[in-house]
């Protein structure tokens, strides 16, 4: 195998975590190649979001490794993991509701902004380092606003935006940190079909134009089969199977555990 | 819709020329204030300016970062005692002593911020309450700090400027307050302030964007304590005499009331809240000397409200004003301001 010698982009090895005797994740291992869309599917409560939380450092796994660009990241603090270049959106929107879209996205720039307490305190528009830096990062954020068509809500408080737009802002915020690996937790949940189409378009664009590797959790099977390079199926915290969309669709256990009856499969295909 | 043409509009200290104009009008008014009003009002303005500093500091913590504190009288005391003892014992000049005392308060604020990493809401309020109560007890026991007898403030000289009247002190105080208000405005518009608000609104999301919660929560406590400590150091020279009893639990709660009545998460609100409650505090003491009404209020208070026979109608009015503001506008004075602005913008619709 030619993969032996290169450094692995992202890898999860024998990851396990349990909450009070319940094995939320049990011996999960997989590898994500740079530049691909890797989807994780499974029924509700399968442990998908728990897996994301372990990667982010929100949960400390009981055992196993998570390796990102040759560095072990399991058990590290979330902000440390974020600074390495792993971005994230949430299943239940976690926006800063009392800030505008622009300010929300500016938080994505947090790790790049150098002016802290003292230089920020003496900010004096163009005459100060902090002022020039703020403007430079606002220009960068503007690119993302253009990319996601958020111009009309740039200065609106995100708390008052429609649900689909909020999901978009959340994606923008994660993109603003220019991650190398992006974790998307159900980016299309609760969206209408038009919004879904837009979101699928952006996700593909993020992969193609920005070259960001994507780890995706999604329940919409059509979408998952459509855009994923590879798919991991988990149930009850264990791996069911892993492979290309075509392979996964044919796997008998997937049909039983997740897709259900035979006639459902016909709908998907 | 207003179109942004230039990002410097977001970053500028004053959003527009109109705001800058009104700011300059305010500065001019503040500059002539001592010549226009009698000495009592200059004293009142000094008292207000100090409370504005505390309210802004506390709002950065409570309103912006979402961490509660019932112990800010403790930082206020550290600022006051620190400044005086550094001047009398270490013979440091006033401004150096003031800043060092405020930094001392900030360091203690940082330490108090550590339990805040694990505590939230009511639990944190009790932890900070304990801090506030302990500080005054400890200071009261230490002879070096004058113990129960208190301390007298030394003569105040900055270089060759002798500040021996309320009016002199007013100019020093207003300068510091205006500068620190603008600094706070800058802070909430830049990286640190955004991180504070992010922690308040969605702390987990903030972490996954690279915000170090431990750092910024403790930093919020330190910055807040710095403002409060500085205000405490200045307050010592307004009173000219300090004793531990001044820095009571009630003081901490009044500080918090200023922030809440003014409007959480708004600097304008902090200024308004601090000014209103300071004004009420001093002005209501004179309520009994109003002709006719004063006598009637005193009689009412003595026959219906007071337990000890001492008139307490001032406190009752003070409390009812606070209750009514919160009842009619939960966002405080800031909320009233927003509604008024909206009303005039959309008038006559």
Coordinates of C-alpha atoms in Angstrom, one line a residue:
Chain A
X1 CA 0.0 0.0 0.0
X2 CA 1.3 3.4 -1.0
X3 CA -0.4 5.0 2.0
X4 CA 2.1 3.6 4.5
X5 CA 4.8 6.3 4.1
X6 CA 2.8 9.6 3.9
X7 CA 1.6 11.3 7.1
X8 CA -2.0 10.4 7.8
X9 CA -4.3 13.5 7.5
X10 CA -6.9 12.5 10.1
X11 CA -7.3 9.2 11.9
X12 CA -9.4 7.8 14.7
X13 CA -8.0 4.6 16.4
X14 CA -10.0 2.4 18.7
X15 CA -11.9 5.3 20.2
X16 CA -14.1 4.5 23.1
X17 CA -16.1 6.5 25.5
X18 CA -18.8 5.6 28.0
X19 CA -21.3 7.5 30.1
X20 CA -22.2 5.8 33.3
X21 CA -21.8 2.2 31.9
X22 CA -23.4 3.0 28.6
X23 CA -20.9 2.6 25.8
X24 CA -21.5 5.6 23.6
X25 CA -18.6 4.8 21.4
X26 CA -16.9 1.4 21.3
X27 CA -13.7 0.8 19.5
X28 CA -14.3 3.2 16.6
X29 CA -11.5 3.4 14.0
X30 CA -11.4 5.1 10.6
X31 CA -9.2 7.3 8.5
X32 CA -10.1 10.4 6.5
X33 CA -8.0 11.4 3.5
X34 CA -7.2 15.0 2.7
X35 CA -9.8 16.7 0.5
X36 CA -12.6 14.2 0.7
X37 CA -16.1 14.4 2.1
X38 CA -16.4 11.6 4.7
X39 CA -19.9 11.0 6.0
X40 CA -21.0 9.4 9.2
X41 CA -24.5 8.0 9.3
X42 CA -26.4 6.0 11.8
X43 CA -29.7 6.1 13.7
X44 CA -30.5 8.6 16.4
X45 CA -28.4 7.9 19.5
X46 CA -25.8 5.9 17.5
X47 CA -23.0 8.1 18.8
X48 CA -22.3 10.4 15.8
X49 CA -22.4 13.7 17.7
X50 CA -20.5 12.1 20.6
X51 CA -17.8 11.2 18.1
X52 CA -17.7 14.9 16.9
X53 CA -17.5 16.0 20.6
X54 CA -14.5 13.7 21.2
X55 CA -12.7 15.0 18.1
X56 CA -13.3 18.6 19.2
X57 CA -12.1 18.0 22.7
X58 CA -15.5 18.7 24.3
X59 CA -15.5 15.1 25.6
X60 CA -12.4 13.3 26.8
X61 CA -12.5 9.8 25.4
X62 CA -11.8 6.8 27.7
X63 CA -9.5 5.1 25.3
X64 CA -8.0 5.3 21.8
X65 CA -6.3 7.9 19.7
X66 CA -7.4 10.8 17.5
X67 CA -4.6 11.9 15.2
X68 CA -4.7 15.1 13.1
X69 CA -1.7 15.9 10.9
X70 CA 0.5 13.6 12.9
X71 CA -0.5 15.0 16.2
X72 CA -2.5 13.2 18.9
X73 CA -5.4 15.5 19.8
X74 CA -7.6 13.3 22.1
X75 CA -8.1 14.8 25.5
X76 CA -6.8 18.2 24.4
X77 CA -8.8 21.4 25.1
X78 CA -11.4 22.4 22.4
X79 CA -9.6 25.8 21.8
X80 CA -6.3 24.0 21.2
X81 CA -7.9 21.6 18.7
X82 CA -9.6 24.6 17.0
X83 CA -6.2 26.3 16.6
X84 CA -4.8 23.3 14.9
X85 CA -7.4 23.8 12.2
X86 CA -10.5 21.8 13.0
X87 CA -13.8 23.8 12.5
X88 CA -17.2 22.7 13.6
X89 CA -20.9 23.5 13.2
X90 CA -23.6 22.2 15.6
X91 CA -26.7 20.2 15.2
X92 CA -28.6 22.7 17.4
X93 CA -27.5 26.1 16.3
X94 CA -24.9 27.6 18.7
X95 CA -24.6 31.1 17.4
X96 CA -23.8 34.2 19.4
X97 CA -27.3 35.5 19.2
X98 CA -26.7 39.1 20.5
X99 CA -24.1 39.8 17.8
X100 CA -24.4 40.6 14.1
X101 CA -23.6 38.2 11.3
X102 CA -20.3 40.1 10.8
X103 CA -19.3 39.9 14.4
X104 CA -20.2 36.2 14.6
X105 CA -17.9 35.6 11.6
X106 CA -15.2 37.8 13.2
X107 CA -15.1 35.3 16.0
X108 CA -14.0 32.8 13.4
X109 CA -11.0 35.1 12.9
X110 CA -10.2 35.0 16.6
X111 CA -7.2 32.7 16.3
X112 CA -5.6 35.0 13.6
X113 CA -6.2 38.4 15.4
X114 CA -3.1 39.4 17.3
X115 CA -4.2 42.7 19.0
X116 CA -5.3 41.6 22.5
X117 CA -6.2 43.5 25.6
X118 CA -3.7 46.3 25.5
X119 CA -3.5 47.0 21.7
X120 CA -7.2 46.6 21.5
X121 CA -7.8 49.1 24.3
X122 CA -5.9 51.9 22.5
X123 CA -7.5 51.2 19.1
X124 CA -7.7 54.5 17.1
X125 CA -9.0 53.5 13.6
X126 CA -6.3 53.7 10.9
X127 CA -3.7 55.1 13.3
X128 CA -3.6 51.9 15.3
X129 CA -2.4 48.4 14.7
X130 CA -5.6 47.0 16.2
X131 CA -7.8 49.2 13.9
X132 CA -5.9 48.2 10.7
X133 CA -6.0 44.6 11.8
X134 CA -9.7 44.6 12.4
X135 CA -10.3 46.0 9.0
X136 CA -8.1 43.5 7.3
X137 CA -10.0 40.7 9.0
X138 CA -13.3 42.2 8.1
X139 CA -12.3 42.1 4.4
X140 CA -11.5 38.4 4.8
X141 CA -14.9 37.8 6.4
X142 CA -16.5 39.7 3.6
X143 CA -15.2 37.1 1.2
X144 CA -17.0 34.4 3.2
X145 CA -20.2 36.6 3.3
X146 CA -20.0 36.8 -0.5
X147 CA -19.3 33.1 -0.8
X148 CA -22.5 32.2 1.2
X149 CA -24.7 35.1 -0.1
X150 CA -25.1 36.6 3.4
X151 CA -24.8 40.2 2.3
X152 CA -28.3 41.1 3.2
X153 CA -28.0 40.0 6.8
X154 CA -24.4 41.2 7.4
X155 CA -25.3 43.7 10.1
X156 CA -28.4 42.0 11.5
X157 CA -28.5 40.3 14.8
X158 CA -28.4 36.6 14.2
X159 CA -31.0 35.8 16.9
X160 CA -33.7 37.3 14.6
X161 CA -32.7 35.5 11.4
X162 CA -34.6 32.6 9.9
X163 CA -33.5 29.1 10.9
X164 CA -31.9 28.2 7.5
X165 CA -30.0 31.5 7.4
X166 CA -28.7 30.8 11.0
X167 CA -27.4 27.5 9.8
X168 CA -25.7 29.3 7.0
X169 CA -24.1 31.9 9.4
X170 CA -22.9 29.0 11.5
X171 CA -21.2 27.5 8.4
X172 CA -19.7 30.8 7.6
X173 CA -18.3 31.2 11.1
X174 CA -16.6 27.9 10.9
X175 CA -15.2 28.8 7.4
X176 CA -13.9 32.1 8.7
X177 CA -11.4 30.2 10.8
X178 CA -10.0 28.7 7.6
X179 CA -10.0 25.1 8.9
X180 CA -8.3 22.2 7.2
X181 CA -10.9 19.8 8.5
X182 CA -14.5 20.9 8.9
X183 CA -17.0 18.9 11.0
X184 CA -20.6 19.5 9.9
X185 CA -23.2 18.2 12.3
X186 CA -26.5 17.9 10.3
X187 CA -26.1 21.0 8.3
X188 CA -29.4 20.4 6.5
X189 CA -31.7 19.5 9.3
X190 CA -34.9 21.5 9.5
X191 CA -34.3 23.1 6.1
X192 CA -36.7 23.3 3.2
X193 CA -35.7 21.6 -0.1
X194 CA -34.5 24.9 -1.7
X195 CA -32.3 25.7 1.3
X196 CA -31.0 22.1 1.2
X197 CA -30.0 22.4 -2.4
X198 CA -28.0 25.6 -1.6
X199 CA -26.3 23.9 1.3
X200 CA -25.3 20.9 -0.8
X201 CA -23.9 23.2 -3.4
X202 CA -21.9 25.1 -0.8
X203 CA -20.6 21.9 0.8
X204 CA -19.4 20.7 -2.6
X205 CA -17.9 24.1 -3.2
X206 CA -16.1 24.1 0.1
X207 CA -14.5 20.8 -0.9
X208 CA -13.6 21.8 -4.5
X209 CA -12.9 25.5 -4.3
X210 CA -11.5 25.8 -0.8
X211 CA -9.9 22.4 -0.6
X212 CA -11.3 21.8 2.9
X213 CA -11.7 18.2 4.1
X214 CA -15.2 17.6 5.4
X215 CA -16.6 15.2 8.0
X216 CA -20.3 15.2 7.7
X217 CA -23.2 13.9 9.8
X218 CA -26.5 13.9 8.0
X219 CA -29.8 12.1 8.0
X220 CA -30.8 12.9 4.4
X221 CA -29.8 9.7 2.6
X222 CA -30.1 11.1 -0.8
X223 CA -27.7 14.0 0.0
X224 CA -25.2 11.7 1.8
X225 CA -25.1 9.2 -1.1
X226 CA -24.9 12.1 -3.5
X227 CA -21.9 14.1 -2.1
X228 CA -19.9 11.7 0.0
X229 CA -16.6 10.1 -1.2
X230 CA -16.8 7.6 1.6
X231 CA -19.3 6.7 4.3
X232 CA -18.9 5.3 7.8
X233 CA -22.0 3.6 9.3
X234 CA -22.3 3.3 13.1
X235 CA -25.0 2.0 15.4
X236 CA -25.0 1.6 19.2
X237 CA -21.5 3.2 19.2
X238 CA -20.0 0.5 17.0
X239 CA -18.9 0.5 13.4
X240 CA -21.4 -1.3 11.1
X241 CA -19.4 -0.8 7.9
X242 CA -17.3 1.6 6.0
X243 CA -16.9 2.2 2.2
X244 CA -18.1 4.1 -0.9
X245 CA -21.7 5.1 -1.1
X246 CA -22.4 2.2 -3.5
X247 CA -20.8 -0.4 -1.1
X248 CA -22.6 1.0 1.9
X249 CA -26.0 1.0 0.2
X250 CA -25.7 -2.7 -0.5
X251 CA -24.5 -3.7 3.0
X252 CA -27.2 -6.0 4.5
X253 CA -26.6 -4.8 8.1
X254 CA -27.0 -1.2 6.9
X255 CA -30.3 -2.0 5.4
X256 CA -31.5 -3.7 8.5
X257 CA -30.1 -1.2 11.1
X258 CA -30.5 2.0 9.4
X259 CA -32.4 2.1 6.1
X260 CA -35.1 -0.3 7.2
X261 CA -37.2 -2.3 4.8
X262 CA -36.3 -3.4 1.3
X263 CA -38.7 -1.0 -0.4
X264 CA -37.0 2.0 1.3
X265 CA -33.8 1.1 -0.6
X266 CA -35.7 1.4 -3.8
X267 CA -36.6 5.0 -3.0
X268 CA -33.0 5.8 -2.3
X269 CA -31.6 4.3 -5.5
Chain B
X1 CA -30.9 50.8 4.7
X2 CA -27.5 52.2 5.6
X3 CA -24.8 51.0 3.4
X4 CA -21.3 50.4 4.7
X5 CA -18.7 51.9 2.4
X6 CA -15.7 51.5 4.6
X7 CA -14.9 49.0 7.4
X8 CA -13.3 51.8 9.4
X9 CA -16.9 52.9 10.1
X10 CA -17.2 49.7 12.2
X11 CA -13.9 50.3 13.9
X12 CA -14.0 54.0 14.6
X13 CA -14.4 55.2 18.2
X14 CA -17.4 57.4 17.1
X15 CA -19.7 55.8 14.6
X16 CA -20.5 59.0 12.7
X17 CA -19.8 62.7 12.6
X18 CA -23.0 63.3 14.6
X19 CA -21.9 61.1 17.4
X20 CA -18.5 62.8 17.4
X21 CA -20.3 66.2 17.6
X22 CA -22.4 65.2 20.6
X23 CA -19.3 63.7 22.3
X24 CA -17.5 67.0 21.9
X25 CA -20.5 68.9 23.2
X26 CA -20.5 66.6 26.2
X27 CA -16.8 67.1 26.8
X28 CA -17.3 70.9 26.6
X29 CA -20.2 70.7 29.0
X30 CA -18.1 68.6 31.4
X31 CA -15.3 71.1 31.1
X32 CA -17.4 74.0 32.1
X33 CA -19.6 72.1 34.6
X34 CA -17.8 73.3 37.8
X35 CA -18.2 76.9 36.8
X36 CA -21.9 76.5 36.1
X37 CA -23.0 74.6 39.2
X38 CA -22.4 75.0 42.9
X39 CA -20.0 72.9 44.8
X40 CA -22.6 70.3 45.9
X41 CA -23.2 69.3 42.3
X42 CA -19.4 69.1 41.7
X43 CA -19.3 66.6 44.5
X44 CA -22.3 64.8 43.1
X45 CA -20.5 64.6 39.7
X46 CA -17.4 63.1 41.3
X47 CA -19.5 60.5 43.1
X48 CA -21.2 59.7 39.7
X49 CA -17.9 59.5 37.9
X50 CA -16.6 56.9 40.3
X51 CA -19.8 54.8 40.1
X52 CA -19.6 55.0 36.3
X53 CA -16.2 53.5 36.4
X54 CA -17.4 50.7 38.7
X55 CA -20.5 50.1 36.6
X56 CA -18.5 49.8 33.4
X57 CA -16.1 47.4 35.0
X58 CA -18.9 45.3 36.5
X59 CA -20.8 45.4 33.2
X60 CA -17.8 44.0 31.3
X61 CA -18.1 41.0 33.7
X62 CA -21.8 40.6 34.3
X63 CA -23.3 42.1 31.1
X64 CA -20.7 41.1 28.5
X65 CA -19.2 37.9 29.9
X66 CA -22.2 36.7 31.7
X67 CA -20.4 36.0 35.0
X68 CA -22.0 37.4 38.2
X69 CA -20.2 39.1 41.0
X70 CA -21.6 40.1 44.4
X71 CA -18.1 40.9 45.7
X72 CA -17.1 44.1 43.9
X73 CA -17.1 46.1 47.0
X74 CA -14.0 44.0 47.9
X75 CA -12.1 45.2 44.8
X76 CA -13.3 48.7 45.5
X77 CA -11.8 48.4 49.1
X78 CA -8.5 47.0 47.7
X79 CA -8.2 50.0 45.4
X80 CA -9.0 52.4 48.2
X81 CA -6.7 50.9 50.8
X82 CA -4.0 50.1 48.3
X83 CA -3.8 53.6 47.0
X84 CA -3.7 55.2 50.4
X85 CA -1.2 52.8 52.0
X86 CA 1.1 52.9 48.9
X87 CA 1.2 56.7 49.2
X88 CA 1.6 56.9 53.0
X89 CA 3.9 53.9 53.6
X90 CA 5.8 53.5 50.3
X91 CA 5.7 57.3 49.5
X92 CA 4.7 56.6 45.9
X93 CA 3.2 59.5 43.9
X94 CA -0.6 59.4 43.6
X95 CA -1.0 58.2 40.1
X96 CA 1.6 55.4 40.5
X97 CA -0.1 54.2 43.7
X98 CA -3.5 54.4 42.1
X99 CA -2.5 52.2 39.1
X100 CA -0.5 49.8 41.3
X101 CA -3.5 49.3 43.6
X102 CA -5.8 48.8 40.6
X103 CA -3.4 46.2 39.2
X104 CA -3.4 44.5 42.7
X105 CA -7.2 44.4 42.5
X106 CA -6.9 43.0 39.0
X107 CA -4.6 40.2 40.2
X108 CA -7.1 39.3 43.0
X109 CA -9.8 39.5 40.3
X110 CA -7.9 36.9 38.3
X111 CA -7.7 34.7 41.4
X112 CA -11.4 35.1 42.0
X113 CA -12.0 34.2 38.4
X114 CA -10.5 30.8 38.9
X115 CA -13.4 29.3 40.8
X116 CA -15.6 30.9 38.1
X117 CA -14.3 28.3 35.7
X118 CA -16.2 25.7 37.5
X119 CA -19.1 27.7 39.0
X120 CA -22.1 29.3 37.4
X121 CA -25.1 31.5 38.2
X122 CA -26.2 31.3 41.9
X123 CA -23.1 29.2 42.9
X124 CA -20.7 31.8 41.5
X125 CA -22.7 34.7 43.1
X126 CA -22.2 33.0 46.5
X127 CA -18.5 32.5 45.9
X128 CA -18.0 36.1 45.0
X129 CA -20.2 37.2 47.9
X130 CA -17.9 35.3 50.2
X131 CA -14.9 37.1 48.7
X132 CA -16.5 40.5 49.2
X133 CA -17.4 39.8 52.8
X134 CA -14.0 38.4 53.6
X135 CA -12.0 41.3 52.3
X136 CA -13.6 43.8 54.6
X137 CA -13.2 41.5 57.6
X138 CA -9.5 40.9 56.9
X139 CA -8.8 44.6 56.3
X140 CA -10.7 45.5 59.6
X141 CA -8.3 43.2 61.5
X142 CA -5.0 44.5 60.1
X143 CA -3.5 47.3 62.1
X144 CA -1.5 48.4 59.1
X145 CA -4.7 49.3 57.3
X146 CA -6.0 51.3 60.3
X147 CA -8.2 48.5 61.5
X148 CA -11.6 49.5 62.6
X149 CA -10.4 53.1 63.0
X150 CA -9.9 53.6 59.3
X151 CA -7.4 55.6 57.3
X152 CA -7.2 59.3 56.4
X153 CA -6.3 60.1 52.8
X154 CA -3.0 62.1 52.5
X155 CA -2.7 65.4 50.7
X156 CA -3.2 65.0 46.9
X157 CA -0.5 66.3 44.6
X158 CA 0.2 65.4 41.0
X159 CA 3.6 66.8 40.0
X160 CA 3.1 70.4 41.2
X161 CA -0.7 70.4 41.0
X162 CA -2.3 70.5 44.4
X163 CA -5.8 69.1 44.3
X164 CA -7.3 70.6 47.4
X165 CA -10.9 71.2 46.3
X166 CA -13.7 69.1 44.8
X167 CA -13.3 71.1 41.6
X168 CA -9.7 70.2 41.1
X169 CA -10.4 66.6 41.8
X170 CA -13.4 66.7 39.4
X171 CA -11.1 67.4 36.5
X172 CA -8.8 64.5 37.3
X173 CA -11.7 62.2 37.8
X174 CA -13.6 63.2 34.6
X175 CA -10.4 62.8 32.6
X176 CA -9.8 59.3 33.9
X177 CA -13.5 58.3 33.5
X178 CA -13.8 59.6 29.9
X179 CA -10.5 57.8 28.9
X180 CA -11.5 54.5 30.6
X181 CA -15.0 54.7 29.1
X182 CA -13.5 55.0 25.6
X183 CA -11.1 52.1 26.4
X184 CA -14.0 50.0 27.4
X185 CA -15.8 50.8 24.2
X186 CA -12.7 49.8 22.2
X187 CA -12.4 46.6 24.2
X188 CA -16.0 45.5 23.5
X189 CA -15.4 46.2 19.8
X190 CA -12.2 44.1 19.4
X191 CA -11.0 40.6 20.0
X192 CA -11.2 40.5 23.8
X193 CA -14.7 42.0 23.9
X194 CA -16.0 39.6 21.2
X195 CA -14.6 36.7 23.1
X196 CA -16.4 37.9 26.3
X197 CA -19.7 38.1 24.5
X198 CA -19.1 34.7 22.8
X199 CA -18.6 33.1 26.2
X200 CA -21.8 34.6 27.4
X201 CA -23.9 33.6 24.4
X202 CA -22.5 30.1 23.5
X203 CA -19.4 29.0 25.4
X204 CA -19.0 25.7 23.7
X205 CA -19.1 27.3 20.2
X206 CA -16.6 29.9 21.4
X207 CA -14.2 27.1 22.4
X208 CA -14.5 25.3 19.1
X209 CA -13.5 28.6 17.4
X210 CA -10.3 28.8 19.4
X211 CA -11.4 31.0 22.3
X212 CA -9.5 29.9 25.4
X213 CA -12.4 30.1 28.0
X214 CA -10.2 29.8 31.0
X215 CA -8.1 32.7 29.8
X216 CA -11.0 35.0 28.9
X217 CA -13.2 34.3 31.9
X218 CA -10.3 35.1 34.3
X219 CA -9.4 38.1 32.1
X220 CA -12.9 39.4 32.4
X221 CA -12.6 39.2 36.2
X222 CA -9.2 40.9 36.1
X223 CA -10.4 43.8 33.8
X224 CA -13.5 44.3 35.8
X225 CA -11.5 44.3 39.1
X226 CA -9.0 46.8 37.6
X227 CA -11.8 49.3 36.8
X228 CA -13.3 48.8 40.2
X229 CA -10.0 49.0 42.0
X230 CA -9.1 52.2 40.2
X231 CA -12.5 53.7 41.1
X232 CA -11.9 52.6 44.8
X233 CA -8.6 54.4 44.8
X234 CA -10.3 57.6 43.6
X235 CA -13.2 57.2 46.0
X236 CA -10.8 57.3 48.9
X237 CA -10.0 60.9 47.9
X238 CA -13.6 61.9 47.5
X239 CA -14.4 60.7 51.0
X240 CA -10.9 61.7 52.4
X241 CA -11.4 59.0 55.1
X242 CA -12.1 55.3 54.7
X243 CA -13.1 52.5 57.1
X244 CA -14.0 48.9 56.4
X245 CA -17.7 49.3 57.1
X246 CA -18.1 51.5 54.0
X247 CA -17.3 48.5 51.7
X248 CA -20.3 46.5 52.7
X249 CA -22.4 43.9 50.9
X250 CA -25.0 46.5 50.3
X251 CA -22.4 48.4 48.2
X252 CA -21.7 45.4 46.1
X253 CA -25.4 45.0 45.5
X254 CA -25.9 48.7 44.6
X255 CA -23.1 48.3 42.1
X256 CA -24.9 45.4 40.5
X257 CA -28.2 47.3 40.6
X258 CA -26.5 50.2 38.7
X259 CA -25.5 47.7 35.9
X260 CA -28.9 46.0 35.8
X261 CA -31.0 49.2 36.0
X262 CA -28.8 50.7 33.3
X263 CA -29.0 47.7 31.0
X264 CA -26.8 44.6 30.9
X265 CA -24.3 44.5 28.1
X266 CA -24.5 48.2 27.3
X267 CA -21.8 50.8 28.2
X268 CA -24.4 53.6 27.7
X269 CA -26.6 51.7 30.2
X270 CA -23.8 51.5 32.7
X271 CA -23.2 55.2 32.6
X272 CA -26.9 56.0 32.8
X273 CA -27.5 53.5 35.6
X274 CA -24.6 54.7 37.7
X275 CA -25.6 58.4 37.3
X276 CA -29.2 57.7 38.1
X277 CA -28.6 55.6 41.2
X278 CA -25.8 58.0 42.5
X279 CA -28.0 61.0 42.0
X280 CA -31.0 59.3 43.8
X281 CA -28.7 58.2 46.6
X282 CA -27.5 61.7 47.3
X283 CA -30.6 63.6 46.4
X284 CA -33.0 61.5 48.3
X285 CA -31.1 62.3 51.5
X286 CA -32.5 65.8 51.1
X287 CA -36.0 64.7 50.5
X288 CA -37.1 65.5 54.0
X289 CA -36.0 69.1 53.7
X290 CA -38.4 69.8 50.8
X291 CA -41.0 72.3 52.2
X292 CA -44.4 70.7 53.1
X293 CA -43.9 67.5 51.2
X294 CA -40.8 66.6 53.3
X295 CA -42.6 66.9 56.6
X296 CA -45.5 64.9 55.3
X297 CA -43.2 62.1 54.0
X298 CA -41.3 62.0 57.3
X299 CA -44.6 61.6 59.2
X300 CA -45.7 58.9 56.8
X301 CA -42.4 57.1 57.1
X302 CA -42.4 57.2 60.9
X303 CA -46.0 56.1 61.3
X304 CA -46.2 53.4 58.7
X305 CA -42.8 52.2 57.4
X306 CA -40.1 52.7 60.0
X307 CA -39.3 50.0 62.6
X308 CA -36.8 52.0 64.5
X309 CA -38.4 55.4 64.3
X310 CA -35.7 56.7 62.0
X311 CA -37.1 58.0 58.8
X312 CA -36.6 55.5 55.9
X313 CA -38.7 56.9 53.2
X314 CA -35.6 57.6 51.1
X315 CA -34.8 53.9 50.9
X316 CA -38.4 53.1 50.0
X317 CA -38.5 55.6 47.2
X318 CA -35.1 54.4 46.0
X319 CA -36.3 50.8 45.9
X320 CA -39.6 51.6 44.2
X321 CA -37.9 53.5 41.4
X322 CA -35.6 50.5 40.8
X323 CA -38.6 48.1 40.8
X324 CA -40.6 50.3 38.4
X325 CA -37.7 50.6 35.9
X326 CA -37.2 46.8 35.9
X327 CA -40.9 46.2 35.7
X328 CA -41.5 48.5 32.7
X329 CA -38.3 47.8 30.9
X330 CA -36.3 44.7 31.6
X331 CA -33.4 46.0 29.5
X332 CA -33.2 49.0 31.9
X333 CA -32.5 52.5 30.9
X334 CA -30.8 51.3 27.8
X335 CA -34.0 49.7 26.7
X336 CA -35.9 52.9 27.3
X337 CA -33.2 54.7 25.2
X338 CA -33.5 52.2 22.3
X339 CA -37.3 52.6 22.3
X340 CA -37.2 56.4 22.3
X341 CA -34.7 56.3 19.5
X342 CA -36.9 54.0 17.5
X343 CA -39.9 56.1 18.2
X344 CA -38.3 59.3 16.8
X345 CA -36.8 57.4 13.8
X346 CA -40.1 56.0 12.7
X347 CA -42.2 59.0 13.8
X348 CA -45.0 59.7 12.8
X349 CA -45.8 56.0 12.2

